């Protein structure tokens, strides 16, 4: 079972990398991708935790914004973690998430939802990429909402008046950086429309020109119709198709291995990386 997209306490998941690796092995995952938002800080712990036959795919989910301001998530897999260009890009994204979060708390407070940056940081694991789910957790702790899900539905979704963006590369830039660092680029849940606006299909050709390798098809936020649409896009542009759980621990309902990547698609994707960095024990 190949699950290429998961999160840990290094971003907005609730399992440590060690605990993720253990749970994935027990769940029967054979190839596990660890893809925290805008960070590679969980790689070492996940690597050290590896046991048995499971293989680890080190990666990151890079938050991007198109020139039209549409949010796109780009999975970078199998890249060189010591590459300066990619680490600089991830640093910049993480750094601007702090002033961004302060602004969101100020907007909320001005509307009567009293919450401070300090409250949010108290709900954020040390060193984690700061994100809206941590703000959601702080709102839950203050009993302003009852769950992450309710927080997103009522206050934190992409079209909410409290939403503020942070620095993010364009998808084309992110693909270039991932590829120059020796990795492969897979666009995550491109048609997950319930989260907000999604990219137009015509953008895919530009992304392929920039070096895009694959498209995430099997994901809980994409309907059967959306998956079929993406399979057609992948076929016409010769893209690899992937699937994943996008596991976040207790932060979301997603279960490890609930969606997976076909073996042959995985092998094709892996063969496109300059530096094959699947980690085995
Ligand atoms: P940010 O990167 O700070 O803008 O936050 C985006 C993150 O929020 C993504 O990783 C999503 O997984 C997460 N997210 C979006 N909608 C929800 C939801 N309804 N419940 C929990 N997490 C969500
Ligand atoms: Zn997340
Ligand atoms: Fe995502
Ligand atoms: Fe994700």
GROMACS .gro file of N, CA and C in nm, residues 203-268:
model
  198
  203UNK      N    1  -0.417   2.567  -1.694
  203UNK     CA    2  -0.289   2.593  -1.626
  203UNK      C    3  -0.198   2.470  -1.627
  204UNK      N    4  -0.258   2.349  -1.640
  204UNK     CA    5  -0.177   2.227  -1.633
  204UNK      C    6  -0.065   2.225  -1.737
  205UNK      N    7  -0.093   2.275  -1.857
  205UNK     CA    8   0.009   2.272  -1.962
  205UNK      C    9   0.130   2.355  -1.921
  206UNK      N   10   0.105   2.471  -1.857
  206UNK     CA   11   0.216   2.555  -1.808
  206UNK      C   12   0.296   2.481  -1.701
  207UNK      N   13   0.224   2.411  -1.614
  207UNK     CA   14   0.292   2.339  -1.507
  207UNK      C   15   0.378   2.226  -1.563
  208UNK      N   16   0.326   2.160  -1.666
  208UNK     CA   17   0.404   2.054  -1.730
  208UNK      C   18   0.529   2.113  -1.796
  209UNK      N   19   0.515   2.229  -1.861
  209UNK     CA   20   0.632   2.296  -1.919
  209UNK      C   21   0.737   2.327  -1.812
  210UNK      N   22   0.688   2.358  -1.690
  210UNK     CA   23   0.781   2.391  -1.581
  210UNK      C   24   0.846   2.267  -1.522
  211UNK      N   25   0.793   2.147  -1.557
  211UNK     CA   26   0.856   2.024  -1.507
  211UNK      C   27   0.768   1.938  -1.418
  212UNK      N   28   0.638   1.969  -1.411
  212UNK     CA   29   0.548   1.888  -1.327
  212UNK      C   30   0.554   1.740  -1.367
  213UNK      N   31   0.562   1.651  -1.268
  213UNK     CA   32   0.569   1.508  -1.295
  213UNK      C   33   0.438   1.435  -1.274
  214UNK      N   34   0.358   1.482  -1.179
  214UNK     CA   35   0.240   1.402  -1.148
  214UNK      C   36   0.125   1.483  -1.093
  215UNK      N   37   0.011   1.418  -1.081
  215UNK     CA   38  -0.110   1.481  -1.029
  215UNK      C   39  -0.177   1.387  -0.930
  216UNK      N   40  -0.216   1.442  -0.815
  216UNK     CA   41  -0.283   1.363  -0.712
  216UNK      C   42  -0.430   1.351  -0.750
  217UNK      N   43  -0.471   1.229  -0.779
  217UNK     CA   44  -0.607   1.203  -0.827
  217UNK      C   45  -0.694   1.151  -0.712
  218UNK      N   46  -0.642   1.049  -0.642
  218UNK     CA   47  -0.723   0.980  -0.542
  218UNK      C   48  -0.701   1.047  -0.407
  219UNK      N   49  -0.797   1.133  -0.371
  219UNK     CA   50  -0.787   1.214  -0.249
  219UNK      C   51  -0.929   1.240  -0.203
  220UNK      N   52  -0.953   1.234  -0.072
  220UNK     CA   53  -1.091   1.242  -0.022
  220UNK      C   54  -1.164   1.371  -0.058
  221UNK      N   55  -1.090   1.478  -0.084
  221UNK     CA   56  -1.157   1.604  -0.117
  221UNK      C   57  -1.190   1.616  -0.266
  222UNK      N   58  -1.167   1.511  -0.345
  222UNK     CA   59  -1.203   1.514  -0.486
  222UNK      C   60  -1.310   1.409  -0.516
  223UNK      N   61  -1.417   1.454  -0.581
  223UNK     CA   62  -1.529   1.366  -0.614
  223UNK      C   63  -1.489   1.272  -0.729
  224UNK      N   64  -1.577   1.174  -0.753
  224UNK     CA   65  -1.554   1.081  -0.863
  224UNK      C   66  -1.538   1.157  -0.995
  225UNK      N   67  -1.623   1.258  -1.016
  225UNK     CA   68  -1.616   1.335  -1.141
  225UNK      C   69  -1.483   1.410  -1.151
  226UNK      N   70  -1.443   1.470  -1.039
  226UNK     CA   71  -1.316   1.544  -1.039
  226UNK      C   72  -1.198   1.450  -1.066
  227UNK      N   73  -1.205   1.330  -1.010
  227UNK     CA   74  -1.098   1.233  -1.034
  227UNK      C   75  -1.093   1.195  -1.181
  228UNK      N   76  -1.211   1.175  -1.240
  228UNK     CA   77  -1.214   1.136  -1.382
  228UNK      C   78  -1.157   1.247  -1.470
  229UNK      N   79  -1.190   1.370  -1.433
  229UNK     CA   80  -1.137   1.486  -1.506
  229UNK      C   81  -0.984   1.487  -1.500
  230UNK      N   82  -0.931   1.461  -1.381
  230UNK     CA   83  -0.785   1.463  -1.362
  230UNK      C   84  -0.717   1.347  -1.434
  231UNK      N   85  -0.784   1.231  -1.437
  231UNK     CA   86  -0.726   1.117  -1.509
  231UNK      C   87  -0.714   1.152  -1.657
  232UNK      N   88  -0.814   1.222  -1.709
  232UNK     CA   89  -0.808   1.263  -1.850
  232UNK      C   90  -0.694   1.362  -1.873
  233UNK      N   91  -0.678   1.457  -1.782
  233UNK     CA   92  -0.567   1.554  -1.792
  233UNK      C   93  -0.433   1.479  -1.789
  234UNK      N   94  -0.421   1.387  -1.694
  234UNK     CA   95  -0.295   1.312  -1.678
  234UNK      C   96  -0.265   1.233  -1.805
  235UNK      N   97  -0.369   1.174  -1.864
  235UNK     CA   98  -0.348   1.095  -1.984
  235UNK      C   99  -0.300   1.185  -2.098
  236UNK      N  100  -0.363   1.300  -2.113
  236UNK     CA  101  -0.327   1.383  -2.228
  236UNK      C  102  -0.191   1.450  -2.210
  237UNK      N  103  -0.148   1.469  -2.086
  237UNK     CA  104  -0.018   1.536  -2.065
  237UNK      C  105   0.090   1.439  -2.016
  238UNK      N  106   0.058   1.309  -2.016
  238UNK     CA  107   0.154   1.207  -1.975
  238UNK      C  108   0.204   1.227  -1.832
  239UNK      N  109   0.113   1.263  -1.742
  239UNK     CA  110   0.149   1.281  -1.601
  239UNK      C  111   0.125   1.152  -1.523
  240UNK      N  112   0.206   1.130  -1.422
  240UNK     CA  113   0.183   1.019  -1.329
  240UNK      C  114   0.061   1.053  -1.244
  241UNK      N  115  -0.020   0.952  -1.211
  241UNK     CA  116  -0.132   0.975  -1.119
  241UNK      C  117  -0.097   0.915  -0.982
  242UNK      N  118  -0.133   0.986  -0.877
  242UNK     CA  119  -0.107   0.935  -0.742
  242UNK      C  120  -0.235   0.942  -0.658
  243UNK      N  121  -0.228   0.878  -0.542
  243UNK     CA  122  -0.336   0.886  -0.444
  243UNK      C  123  -0.276   0.885  -0.306
  244UNK      N  124  -0.345   0.944  -0.209
  244UNK     CA  125  -0.291   0.951  -0.074
  244UNK      C  126  -0.401   0.975   0.027
  245UNK      N  127  -0.364   0.955   0.154
  245UNK     CA  128  -0.460   0.981   0.261
  245UNK      C  129  -0.458   1.127   0.303
  246UNK      N  130  -0.344   1.198   0.284
  246UNK     CA  131  -0.329   1.333   0.341
  246UNK      C  132  -0.360   1.327   0.491
  247UNK      N  133  -0.308   1.223   0.553
  247UNK     CA  134  -0.331   1.197   0.696
  247UNK      C  135  -0.281   1.313   0.782
  248UNK      N  136  -0.362   1.352   0.881
  248UNK     CA  137  -0.325   1.459   0.975
  248UNK      C  138  -0.341   1.414   1.121
  249UNK      N  139  -0.343   1.284   1.147
  249UNK     CA  140  -0.369   1.238   1.285
  249UNK      C  141  -0.512   1.268   1.323
  250UNK      N  142  -0.533   1.314   1.447
  250UNK     CA  143  -0.670   1.341   1.492
  250UNK      C  144  -0.720   1.477   1.440
  251UNK      N  145  -0.634   1.549   1.366
  251UNK     CA  146  -0.672   1.682   1.316
  251UNK      C  147  -0.777   1.676   1.205
  252UNK      N  148  -0.791   1.561   1.145
  252UNK     CA  149  -0.888   1.540   1.036
  252UNK      C  150  -0.932   1.396   1.039
  253UNK      N  151  -1.040   1.366   0.966
  253UNK     CA  152  -1.092   1.228   0.966
  253UNK      C  153  -1.006   1.132   0.886
  254UNK      N  154  -0.925   1.185   0.794
  254UNK     CA  155  -0.844   1.103   0.702
  254UNK      C  156  -0.770   0.989   0.773
  255UNK      N  157  -0.785   0.867   0.716
  255UNK     CA  158  -0.723   0.748   0.774
  255UNK      C  159  -0.606   0.704   0.685
  256UNK      N  160  -0.496   0.663   0.746
  256UNK     CA  161  -0.380   0.618   0.669
  256UNK      C  162  -0.420   0.513   0.566
  257UNK      N  163  -0.374   0.529   0.443
  257UNK     CA  164  -0.401   0.430   0.339
  257UNK      C  165  -0.541   0.436   0.282
  258UNK      N  166  -0.621   0.538   0.318
  258UNK     CA  167  -0.760   0.541   0.266
  258UNK      C  168  -0.763   0.563   0.114
  259UNK      N  169  -0.662   0.629   0.062
  259UNK     CA  170  -0.641   0.638  -0.083
  259UNK      C  171  -0.493   0.609  -0.107
  260UNK      N  172  -0.463   0.542  -0.217
  260UNK     CA  173  -0.325   0.497  -0.240
  260UNK      C  174  -0.283   0.519  -0.385
  261UNK      N  175  -0.154   0.499  -0.408
  261UNK     CA  176  -0.093   0.515  -0.541
  261UNK      C  177  -0.065   0.376  -0.598
  262UNK      N  178  -0.095   0.356  -0.727
  262UNK     CA  179  -0.066   0.227  -0.791
  262UNK      C  180   0.085   0.206  -0.800
  263UNK      N  181   0.126   0.082  -0.783
  263UNK     CA  182   0.269   0.047  -0.785
  263UNK      C  183   0.338   0.096  -0.914
  264UNK      N  184   0.277   0.072  -1.029
  264UNK     CA  185   0.343   0.108  -1.155
  264UNK      C  186   0.358   0.260  -1.168
  265UNK      N  187   0.258   0.333  -1.117
  265UNK     CA  188   0.266   0.480  -1.122
  265UNK      C  189   0.378   0.528  -1.030
  266UNK      N  190   0.387   0.466  -0.913
  266UNK     CA  191   0.493   0.503  -0.820
  266UNK      C  192   0.632   0.478  -0.881
  267UNK      N  193   0.647   0.363  -0.946
  267UNK     CA  194   0.778   0.331  -1.004
  267UNK      C  195   0.815   0.431  -1.112
  268UNK      N  196   0.715   0.473  -1.191
  268UNK     CA  197   0.742   0.572  -1.296
  268UNK      C  198   0.783   0.705  -1.233
   0.00000   0.00000   0.00000
